[in-house]
CSV table of C-alpha atoms in Angstrom, one decimal:
chain,number,residue,atom,x,y,z
A,1,ALA,CA,0.0,0.0,0.0
A,2,ASP,CA,1.1,3.6,-0.6
A,3,LEU,CA,2.8,5.1,2.3
A,4,ARG,CA,0.6,8.2,2.2
A,5,PHE,CA,-2.5,5.9,2.4
A,6,LEU,CA,-1.0,4.3,5.5
A,7,LYS,CA,-0.6,7.8,7.0
A,8,ASP,CA,-4.4,8.2,7.1
A,9,TYR,CA,-5.7,4.7,7.3
A,10,VAL,CA,-5.4,1.5,9.3
A,11,LEU,CA,-5.3,-1.6,7.1
A,12,CYS,CA,-7.4,-4.5,8.4
A,13,HIS,CA,-6.1,-7.9,7.4
A,14,GLY,CA,-7.5,-11.3,8.1
A,15,THR,CA,-5.9,-11.7,11.6
A,16,ALA,CA,-5.1,-8.2,12.9
A,17,PRO,CA,-5.0,-4.5,11.9
A,18,ARG,CA,-1.7,-3.2,10.4
A,19,HIS,CA,-0.1,0.2,10.3
A,20,ALA,CA,-2.1,1.5,13.2
A,21,ALA,CA,0.5,4.0,14.3
A,22,THR,CA,-0.3,7.7,13.9
A,23,TYR,CA,2.2,10.0,12.2
A,24,SER,CA,3.1,13.4,13.5
A,25,LYS,CA,3.4,16.6,11.5
A,26,GLY,CA,6.7,16.6,9.5
A,27,THR,CA,6.8,12.9,8.7
A,28,PHE,CA,6.0,13.7,5.0
A,29,PRO,CA,7.7,16.4,2.9
A,30,GLU,CA,4.3,18.0,2.0
A,31,ASP,CA,3.3,18.3,5.7
A,32,GLU,CA,2.7,21.8,6.9
A,33,GLU,CA,4.0,22.9,10.3
A,34,PHE,CA,1.3,22.4,13.0
A,35,SER,CA,-0.8,25.4,13.8
A,36,LEU,CA,-3.8,25.8,16.0
A,37,GLY,CA,-5.7,27.7,13.2
A,38,GLY,CA,-5.1,24.9,10.7
A,39,TRP,CA,-6.2,22.3,13.2
A,40,LYS,CA,-9.4,24.3,13.8
A,41,GLU,CA,-10.2,24.4,10.1
A,42,GLY,CA,-9.8,20.6,9.8
A,43,PHE,CA,-11.7,19.7,12.9
A,44,ARG,CA,-15.4,18.7,12.3
A,45,ILE,CA,-18.3,17.5,14.3
A,46,LYS,CA,-21.5,16.3,12.6
A,47,ILE,CA,-24.5,15.1,14.6
A,48,LEU,CA,-26.1,12.1,12.9
A,49,ASP,CA,-28.8,11.2,15.4
A,50,ILE,CA,-29.9,12.6,18.8
A,51,THR,CA,-32.6,11.8,21.3
A,52,GLU,CA,-33.2,12.5,24.9
A,53,ASP,CA,-30.9,9.5,25.9
A,54,ASP,CA,-28.7,8.8,22.9
A,55,MET,CA,-26.5,10.8,20.5
A,56,THR,CA,-24.5,9.6,17.5
A,57,PHE,CA,-22.1,11.9,15.7
A,58,ASP,CA,-19.0,12.1,13.5
A,59,MET,CA,-15.9,13.7,14.9
A,60,SER,CA,-12.9,14.1,12.6
A,61,GLY,CA,-9.6,15.9,12.4
A,62,LEU,CA,-8.2,15.1,15.8
A,63,ASP,CA,-5.9,12.5,17.4
A,64,VAL,CA,-7.2,9.3,18.9
A,65,SER,CA,-5.7,10.3,22.3
A,66,ILE,CA,-8.1,13.2,22.5
A,67,ALA,CA,-11.1,11.1,21.4
A,68,ASN,CA,-10.3,8.5,24.0
A,69,ALA,CA,-9.7,11.1,26.7
A,70,LEU,CA,-13.2,12.4,26.1
A,71,ARG,CA,-14.6,8.9,26.3
A,72,ARG,CA,-12.9,8.2,29.6
A,73,LEU,CA,-14.1,11.6,31.0
A,74,LEU,CA,-17.7,10.7,30.1
A,75,LEU,CA,-17.4,7.4,31.8
A,76,SER,CA,-15.8,8.5,35.0
A,77,GLU,CA,-15.5,12.3,35.7
A,78,VAL,CA,-18.8,13.9,34.8
A,79,PRO,CA,-20.6,14.0,38.2
A,80,THR,CA,-24.2,12.9,39.0
A,81,VAL,CA,-26.2,12.4,42.2
A,82,ALA,CA,-26.8,8.8,43.4
A,83,ILE,CA,-27.9,7.0,46.5
A,84,GLU,CA,-24.9,6.7,48.8
A,85,LYS,CA,-26.2,5.8,52.2
A,86,VAL,CA,-29.1,3.5,53.2
A,87,PHE,CA,-30.4,3.4,56.7
A,88,ILE,CA,-32.6,0.3,57.1
A,89,THR,CA,-35.0,0.3,60.0
A,90,ASN,CA,-36.8,-2.9,59.0
A,91,ASN,CA,-36.3,-5.4,56.3
A,92,ASN,CA,-37.7,-8.9,56.7
A,93,GLY,CA,-37.9,-9.7,53.0
A,94,VAL,CA,-36.0,-12.3,51.1
A,95,LEU,CA,-33.3,-9.8,49.9
A,96,ARG,CA,-30.6,-9.2,52.5
A,97,ASP,CA,-29.8,-5.6,53.6
A,98,GLU,CA,-26.5,-5.4,51.7
A,99,LEU,CA,-28.0,-6.6,48.4
A,100,LEU,CA,-31.0,-4.3,48.9
A,101,ALA,CA,-28.8,-1.3,49.5
A,102,HIS,CA,-26.6,-2.2,46.5
A,103,ARG,CA,-29.7,-2.4,44.2
A,104,LEU,CA,-31.0,0.9,45.5
A,105,GLY,CA,-27.6,2.6,44.8
A,106,LEU,CA,-27.7,1.6,41.2
A,107,ILE,CA,-31.0,3.3,40.5
A,108,PRO,CA,-30.4,6.4,38.3
A,109,ILE,CA,-31.8,9.5,40.2
A,110,LYS,CA,-33.0,12.4,38.0
A,111,VAL,CA,-31.4,15.4,39.8
A,112,ASP,CA,-29.4,18.2,38.3
A,113,PRO,CA,-25.9,17.7,39.8
A,114,CYS,CA,-25.1,21.4,39.2
A,115,SER,CA,-27.6,22.2,41.9
A,116,PHE,CA,-25.6,20.4,44.6
A,117,ASN,CA,-22.1,20.5,46.1
A,118,PHE,CA,-19.9,17.6,46.6
A,119,PRO,CA,-20.4,16.2,50.2
A,120,SER,CA,-18.4,17.6,53.0
A,121,ALA,CA,-16.8,15.5,55.7
A,122,ALA,CA,-19.8,16.2,58.0
A,123,THR,CA,-22.2,15.0,55.3
A,124,LYS,CA,-20.2,11.9,54.7
A,125,ALA,CA,-20.3,11.1,58.4
A,126,ALA,CA,-24.0,11.9,58.8
A,127,THR,CA,-26.2,9.4,60.5
A,128,TYR,CA,-29.9,8.7,60.3
A,129,GLU,CA,-30.7,11.5,62.9
A,130,SER,CA,-28.1,14.0,61.7
A,131,GLU,CA,-29.1,17.5,60.5
A,132,LEU,CA,-28.5,17.5,56.7
A,133,ASP,CA,-27.2,20.2,54.4
A,134,PRO,CA,-29.9,20.8,51.7
A,135,THR,CA,-27.1,21.8,49.2
A,136,GLU,CA,-25.3,18.4,49.6
A,137,VAL,CA,-28.0,15.8,50.2
A,138,VAL,CA,-31.2,14.5,48.6
A,139,LYS,CA,-33.3,12.3,50.8
A,140,PHE,CA,-35.6,9.5,49.9
A,141,ARG,CA,-37.7,7.1,51.9
A,142,LEU,CA,-39.2,3.7,51.1
A,143,LYS,CA,-41.8,2.3,53.5
A,144,VAL,CA,-43.9,-0.6,52.1
A,145,LYS,CA,-45.7,-3.7,53.5
A,146,CYS,CA,-47.0,-6.6,51.5
A,147,MET,CA,-50.5,-7.9,52.4
A,148,ARG,CA,-53.4,-9.6,50.9
A,149,GLU,CA,-56.6,-7.7,50.3
A,150,ALA,CA,-59.7,-8.7,52.3
A,151,GLY,CA,-61.5,-11.6,50.5
A,152,ALA,CA,-58.7,-12.0,48.0
A,153,GLY,CA,-58.1,-15.6,46.7
A,154,ARG,CA,-54.8,-17.5,47.0
A,155,ASP,CA,-54.1,-17.0,43.3
A,156,GLN,CA,-54.5,-13.3,43.4
A,157,GLU,CA,-51.4,-11.1,43.5
A,158,PRO,CA,-50.9,-9.6,47.0
A,159,VAL,CA,-50.5,-5.8,47.4
A,160,ASN,CA,-46.9,-4.6,47.2
A,161,SER,CA,-45.6,-8.0,46.2
A,162,LYS,CA,-43.3,-6.3,43.7
A,163,ILE,CA,-41.4,-3.1,44.9
A,164,PHE,CA,-40.6,-0.7,42.1
A,165,SER,CA,-38.5,2.4,41.9
A,166,LYS,CA,-41.6,4.6,41.6
A,167,GLN,CA,-42.3,3.8,45.2
A,168,LEU,CA,-39.3,5.8,46.4
A,169,GLU,CA,-40.6,8.9,48.1
A,170,TRP,CA,-38.7,12.2,48.0
A,171,VAL,CA,-38.3,13.9,51.4
A,172,PRO,CA,-37.4,17.6,51.0
A,173,ILE,CA,-34.8,19.1,53.2
A,174,GLY,CA,-34.8,22.8,54.1
A,175,GLU,CA,-35.9,24.9,51.1
A,176,GLN,CA,-35.7,22.1,48.6
A,177,GLU,CA,-39.5,22.0,48.3
A,178,GLU,CA,-39.4,25.5,46.8
A,179,ARG,CA,-36.1,25.0,44.8
A,180,PHE,CA,-37.3,21.9,43.1
A,181,ALA,CA,-41.0,22.6,42.9
A,182,ASN,CA,-41.0,22.3,39.1
A,183,ASP,CA,-38.4,19.5,38.8
A,184,ARG,CA,-38.8,17.1,41.7
A,185,PRO,CA,-36.0,14.6,42.3
A,186,GLU,CA,-37.2,11.1,41.3
A,187,PRO,CA,-35.8,7.9,39.7
A,188,VAL,CA,-35.2,8.2,36.0
A,189,HIS,CA,-37.3,5.1,35.4
A,190,SER,CA,-40.3,4.3,37.4
A,191,ASP,CA,-40.5,0.5,36.6
A,192,ILE,CA,-37.1,-0.7,38.0
A,193,LEU,CA,-37.9,-3.8,40.1
A,194,ILE,CA,-36.1,-3.5,43.4
A,195,THR,CA,-37.2,-6.6,45.2
A,196,ARG,CA,-40.2,-8.9,45.9
A,197,LEU,CA,-42.2,-9.4,49.1
A,198,ARG,CA,-44.6,-12.0,50.5
A,199,PRO,CA,-47.6,-11.2,52.7
A,200,GLY,CA,-46.5,-10.0,56.1
A,201,GLN,CA,-43.0,-8.8,54.9
A,202,GLU,CA,-42.1,-5.1,54.9
A,203,ILE,CA,-39.4,-2.7,54.2
A,204,ASP,CA,-38.7,0.6,56.0
A,205,LEU,CA,-35.6,2.6,55.1
A,206,THR,CA,-34.2,6.0,54.4
A,207,MET,CA,-31.7,7.0,51.7
A,208,HIS,CA,-29.2,9.8,51.4
A,209,CYS,CA,-28.1,10.8,47.9
A,210,HIS,CA,-24.7,12.5,47.4
A,211,LYS,CA,-23.0,14.1,44.4
A,212,GLY,CA,-20.0,12.1,43.1
A,213,ASN,CA,-18.3,10.6,40.1
A,214,ASN,CA,-16.7,7.3,39.0
A,215,CYS,CA,-13.1,8.1,39.6
A,216,GLY,CA,-10.7,8.1,42.6
A,217,GLU,CA,-10.7,5.8,45.6
A,218,ARG,CA,-14.3,6.6,46.4
A,219,GLY,CA,-15.5,6.4,42.8
A,220,HIS,CA,-18.3,4.0,41.9
A,221,ALA,CA,-20.2,3.1,38.6
A,222,LYS,CA,-23.5,4.3,40.1
A,223,TRP,CA,-22.3,7.9,39.5
A,224,SER,CA,-21.4,7.3,35.9
A,225,PRO,CA,-23.8,9.5,33.8
A,226,VAL,CA,-23.6,7.1,30.8
A,227,ALA,CA,-24.7,3.6,30.2
A,228,THR,CA,-21.8,3.5,27.8
A,229,ALA,CA,-19.7,5.9,25.6
A,230,TRP,CA,-17.8,4.4,22.7
A,231,TYR,CA,-16.5,5.1,19.3
A,232,ARG,CA,-15.2,3.3,16.2
A,233,LEU,CA,-13.1,4.5,13.3
A,234,LEU,CA,-14.9,5.3,10.0
A,235,PRO,CA,-14.7,2.2,7.7
A,236,ARG,CA,-13.4,2.3,4.1
A,237,ILE,CA,-13.9,-0.6,1.7
A,238,ASP,CA,-12.1,-0.7,-1.7
A,239,ILE,CA,-12.5,-3.4,-4.3
A,240,VAL,CA,-9.0,-3.1,-5.8
A,241,GLU,CA,-9.6,-5.8,-8.5
A,242,ASP,CA,-12.9,-6.5,-10.2
A,243,VAL,CA,-15.1,-9.3,-8.7
A,244,GLU,CA,-17.6,-10.6,-11.3
A,245,GLY,CA,-20.1,-13.3,-11.9
A,246,GLU,CA,-20.6,-16.0,-9.3
A,247,ASP,CA,-17.7,-14.6,-7.2
A,248,ALA,CA,-19.5,-11.2,-7.0
A,249,GLU,CA,-22.7,-12.9,-5.9
A,250,ALA,CA,-20.8,-14.8,-3.2
A,251,LEU,CA,-19.1,-11.6,-2.0
A,252,VAL,CA,-22.4,-9.8,-1.7
A,253,GLN,CA,-23.9,-12.7,0.3
A,254,LYS,CA,-20.9,-12.9,2.7
A,255,CYS,CA,-21.4,-9.4,4.2
A,256,PRO,CA,-24.0,-9.5,7.0
A,257,MET,CA,-24.3,-5.7,7.0
A,258,GLY,CA,-25.0,-5.3,3.3
A,259,CYS,CA,-21.8,-3.3,2.5
A,260,PHE,CA,-21.7,-4.8,-1.1
A,261,ASP,CA,-24.1,-4.5,-4.0
A,262,MET,CA,-24.3,-5.7,-7.6
A,263,GLU,CA,-23.7,-3.5,-10.7
A,264,ASP,CA,-25.1,-4.6,-14.1
A,265,LEU,CA,-22.4,-4.2,-16.8
A,266,GLY,CA,-24.6,-5.4,-19.7
A,267,ASN,CA,-24.2,-8.5,-21.8
A,268,ASP,CA,-25.2,-10.6,-18.8
A,269,ARG,CA,-22.1,-9.4,-16.9
A,270,ARG,CA,-22.4,-8.2,-13.2
A,271,ARG,CA,-19.7,-7.1,-10.8
A,272,ALA,CA,-19.6,-6.4,-7.0
A,273,VAL,CA,-19.4,-2.7,-5.9
A,274,VAL,CA,-19.3,-1.1,-2.4
A,275,SER,CA,-22.8,0.0,-1.4
A,276,ASP,CA,-23.8,3.1,0.4
A,277,LYS,CA,-24.1,1.1,3.7
A,278,PHE,CA,-20.3,0.9,4.0
A,279,ARG,CA,-20.5,2.9,7.3
A,280,ASP,CA,-22.2,-0.1,8.9
A,281,CYS,CA,-19.2,-2.3,8.4
A,282,THR,CA,-18.3,-4.0,11.7
A,283,LEU,CA,-15.0,-5.4,10.5
A,284,CYS,CA,-16.1,-9.0,10.8
A,285,ARG,CA,-13.6,-9.7,7.9
A,286,GLU,CA,-16.0,-12.3,6.3
A,287,CYS,CA,-15.3,-10.6,2.9
A,288,ILE,CA,-11.6,-11.3,3.1
A,289,ARG,CA,-11.4,-14.7,4.8
A,290,GLU,CA,-11.3,-16.6,1.5
A,291,PRO,CA,-8.1,-16.5,-0.6
A,292,ARG,CA,-10.1,-15.6,-3.7
A,293,PHE,CA,-11.2,-12.3,-2.1
A,294,SER,CA,-8.3,-11.4,0.2
A,295,GLN,CA,-6.3,-9.8,-2.5
A,296,LYS,CA,-9.3,-8.2,-4.2
A,297,VAL,CA,-10.9,-6.4,-1.3
A,298,ARG,CA,-9.2,-3.9,1.0
A,299,LEU,CA,-10.6,-3.0,4.4
A,300,ALA,CA,-9.3,0.1,6.2
A,301,ARG,CA,-10.3,2.6,8.9
A,302,LYS,CA,-9.7,6.3,8.8
A,303,LYS,CA,-7.3,7.1,11.7
A,304,ASP,CA,-8.7,10.5,12.6
A,305,HIS,CA,-12.4,10.0,11.9
A,306,PHE,CA,-14.5,8.7,14.8
A,307,ILE,CA,-18.1,7.6,14.8
A,308,TYR,CA,-19.1,8.4,18.4
A,309,LYS,CA,-22.0,7.1,20.4
A,310,ILE,CA,-23.1,8.4,23.8
A,311,GLU,CA,-25.8,6.5,25.7
A,312,SER,CA,-27.0,8.5,28.7
A,313,THR,CA,-28.6,6.9,31.8
A,314,GLY,CA,-31.3,9.5,31.5
A,315,ILE,CA,-30.0,11.9,34.2
A,316,ILE,CA,-28.3,14.3,31.8
A,317,ARG,CA,-28.9,14.8,28.1
A,318,PRO,CA,-26.1,13.4,25.9
A,319,ALA,CA,-25.3,16.7,24.2
A,320,HIS,CA,-24.8,18.3,27.6
A,321,LEU,CA,-22.7,15.4,28.8
A,322,PHE,CA,-20.3,15.8,25.9
A,323,LYS,CA,-20.1,19.5,26.6
A,324,GLN,CA,-19.2,18.8,30.2
A,325,ALA,CA,-16.5,16.3,29.1
A,326,VAL,CA,-14.9,18.9,26.9
A,327,GLN,CA,-15.0,21.5,29.7
A,328,THR,CA,-13.3,19.0,32.1
A,329,LEU,CA,-10.6,18.2,29.5
A,330,HIS,CA,-10.0,21.9,29.0
A,331,ALA,CA,-9.7,22.5,32.8
A,332,LYS,CA,-7.2,19.6,33.1
A,333,ALA,CA,-5.1,20.9,30.2
A,334,SER,CA,-5.1,24.4,31.7
A,335,LEU,CA,-4.0,23.0,35.1
A,336,LEU,CA,-1.1,21.1,33.4
A,337,LEU,CA,0.0,24.1,31.5
A,338,GLN,CA,0.0,26.2,34.7
A,339,GLU,CA,2.1,23.5,36.5
A,340,VAL,CA,4.6,23.5,33.6
A,341,GLU,CA,4.9,27.3,33.6
A,342,ASP,CA,5.5,27.3,37.4
A,343,LEU,CA,8.5,24.9,37.1
């Protein structure tokens, strides 16, 4: 392959990718000296799809280290509010206290983390009867009892036999009632099954929610604002030598994502071409496993073009999550620059 092609693309062979290294400015004679203005002109973001919980976009013109840094920041350093402490007064159900508390902690709570401060030492040490800071704690309560309705048959479902997240009751602290009158704290999803009870069993507990993130020694996945954040490089498929006739039909059938199509050449001749679904390529390599196709089809990935996907847990919209990740990266870079200048 041409060296300049390898500068921009990763070649994907049957067993492993090749030439995955990135080349810095000055490697090739025609390279211009790096400039911030030139980088800004080449950097692009194009939103492909966006909903309340998901966002897919193209991001091109930057190094993989920056793309991966943003992914890691989304996973671990954008803060949210989650259940941190559970004070259990009564639990005689089948689920033990530790497991019940763990399940409660993983329920996404819809609270704007910007409205709260990170917990102080006093808040972290707070007990069930402590006076709580309304700028650091969100309080919930769960008090339910399973029982049969009068006259109900044995085959009828008892009341509160299934406990769902919608049964968590917000307990305002201080002026929180007024502050969150139009946006009351609540679980993101109301139908998360917490546990099951039988008649006579009950649960009575109080929960304290703290602001936190998924990094450091006290980090935990419950504070991660995303279900996942990931990216893949933009695929490129080239048919470097014509594939016709029965071989063309076999090649089209091999791709599970429909990345190949048939072109009619006339005189009962047909050949394989790359379809407009090439972006869906998952790099399964089915099209190059057989020797008859391995030298005729070239698979590659653009080194600086990322198809990015952010899946929010529903607490924060994905576009706002990405903005916060960029702001966090900027703050870290500024801090590093200041430390270097102070040497």
